[in-house]
Structures are given as C-alpha cells and as structure tokens.
C-alpha cells in the first residue's frame, strides 16, 4: 500500500537539514522551534480524515505535541 505526504512539520534544531532537503525535493515543509507553534499549525491545517504521524526521540518528548493537539481538538468540539 502506498501513501502520500502532504506536509512535513519539523521540530528542533536537529531537523533543520531535513527541512532544507525536503524543500529541495519539492515537499511542503515547515520548521518550528517551539512545540506550541507546531501544535497550532497542525490544528489550523488538519481536516477530518487526515492522518498525523508524530515521530521523535524519547528525549524530544513529542507526546506533548499529541497531547496539545488532542486538547485543542477536544475543546473546539
């Protein structure tokens, strides 16, 4: 099964090279230095039926992005 990537959201200084490469490949990508900004951008962009994959090392504590997005989605409904 194949899938397509519509947008790439990156967080933290270690992903700045990934941002540049993604743009070279023609991908739509944004970089964030604050998780709150990333959560807001996700919230503003996602639609019903979208799939969001959150990936990061344990040290990055990316579960806070999932929790923040879940909270925003719960409070808007």
Short mmCIF file of C-alpha atoms in Angstrom, two decimals:
data_model
loop_
_atom_site.label_atom_id
_atom_site.label_comp_id
_atom_site.label_asym_id
_atom_site.label_seq_id
_atom_site.Cartn_x
_atom_site.Cartn_y
_atom_site.Cartn_z
CA UNK A 1 0.00 0.00 0.00
CA UNK A 2 1.31 3.45 -0.84
CA UNK A 3 0.71 6.81 0.76
CA UNK A 4 1.43 10.41 0.02
CA UNK A 5 2.89 13.07 2.25
CA UNK A 6 1.04 16.37 2.01
CA UNK A 7 3.05 18.37 4.52
CA UNK A 8 6.03 17.88 6.80
CA UNK A 9 6.23 19.61 10.19
CA UNK A 10 9.65 19.58 11.81
CA UNK A 11 10.67 20.49 15.35
CA UNK A 12 14.02 21.25 16.93
CA UNK A 13 17.49 22.23 15.75
CA UNK A 14 18.43 18.71 14.62
CA UNK A 15 15.77 18.84 11.86
CA UNK A 16 16.91 21.98 10.04
CA UNK A 17 18.89 19.93 7.47
CA UNK A 18 15.81 17.78 6.92
CA UNK A 19 13.81 20.93 6.19
CA UNK A 20 16.28 22.03 3.54
CA UNK A 21 16.33 18.60 1.89
CA UNK A 22 12.54 18.35 1.96
CA UNK A 23 12.28 21.69 0.20
CA UNK A 24 14.88 20.61 -2.37
CA UNK A 25 12.65 17.63 -3.11
CA UNK A 26 9.64 19.90 -3.53
CA UNK A 27 7.86 18.88 -0.33
CA UNK A 28 5.75 21.30 1.61
CA UNK A 29 7.57 21.63 4.94
CA UNK A 30 7.72 23.92 7.95
CA UNK A 31 10.17 24.09 10.84
CA UNK A 32 9.29 25.06 14.41
CA UNK A 33 11.47 25.93 17.36
CA UNK A 34 8.54 25.82 19.80
CA UNK A 35 6.13 22.92 20.22
CA UNK A 36 3.24 25.28 20.90
CA UNK A 37 3.70 26.80 17.44
CA UNK A 38 3.84 23.35 15.87
CA UNK A 39 0.62 22.29 17.62
CA UNK A 40 -1.16 25.47 16.47
CA UNK A 41 -0.01 24.96 12.87
CA UNK A 42 -1.19 21.34 12.92
CA UNK A 43 -4.52 22.34 14.39
CA UNK A 44 -5.01 25.02 11.75
CA UNK A 45 -4.18 22.66 8.88
CA UNK A 46 -5.67 19.24 9.63
CA UNK A 47 -9.09 18.22 8.41
CA UNK A 48 -11.41 15.31 9.15
CA UNK A 49 -9.91 12.11 7.78
CA UNK A 50 -6.30 13.33 7.89
CA UNK A 51 -3.63 11.09 9.38
CA UNK A 52 -0.95 12.71 11.53
CA UNK A 53 2.25 10.82 12.31
CA UNK A 54 4.27 12.20 15.21
CA UNK A 55 7.82 10.84 15.31
CA UNK A 56 10.71 11.79 17.54
CA UNK A 57 13.17 10.52 20.09
CA UNK A 58 12.04 9.96 23.66
CA UNK A 59 14.21 12.89 24.68
CA UNK A 60 12.19 15.23 22.45
CA UNK A 61 9.01 14.32 24.36
CA UNK A 62 6.86 14.53 21.24
CA UNK A 63 3.92 13.13 23.16
CA UNK A 64 3.37 16.71 24.33
CA UNK A 65 2.54 17.60 20.72
CA UNK A 66 -0.04 14.81 20.58
CA UNK A 67 -1.49 15.86 23.93
CA UNK A 68 -1.63 19.53 22.92
CA UNK A 69 -3.34 18.74 19.62
CA UNK A 70 -5.79 16.39 21.31
CA UNK A 71 -6.67 19.10 23.83
CA UNK A 72 -7.25 21.71 21.12
CA UNK A 73 -9.40 19.34 19.08
CA UNK A 74 -11.43 18.34 22.14
CA UNK A 75 -12.02 21.95 23.20
CA UNK A 76 -13.18 23.06 19.75
CA UNK A 77 -15.96 20.45 19.54
#
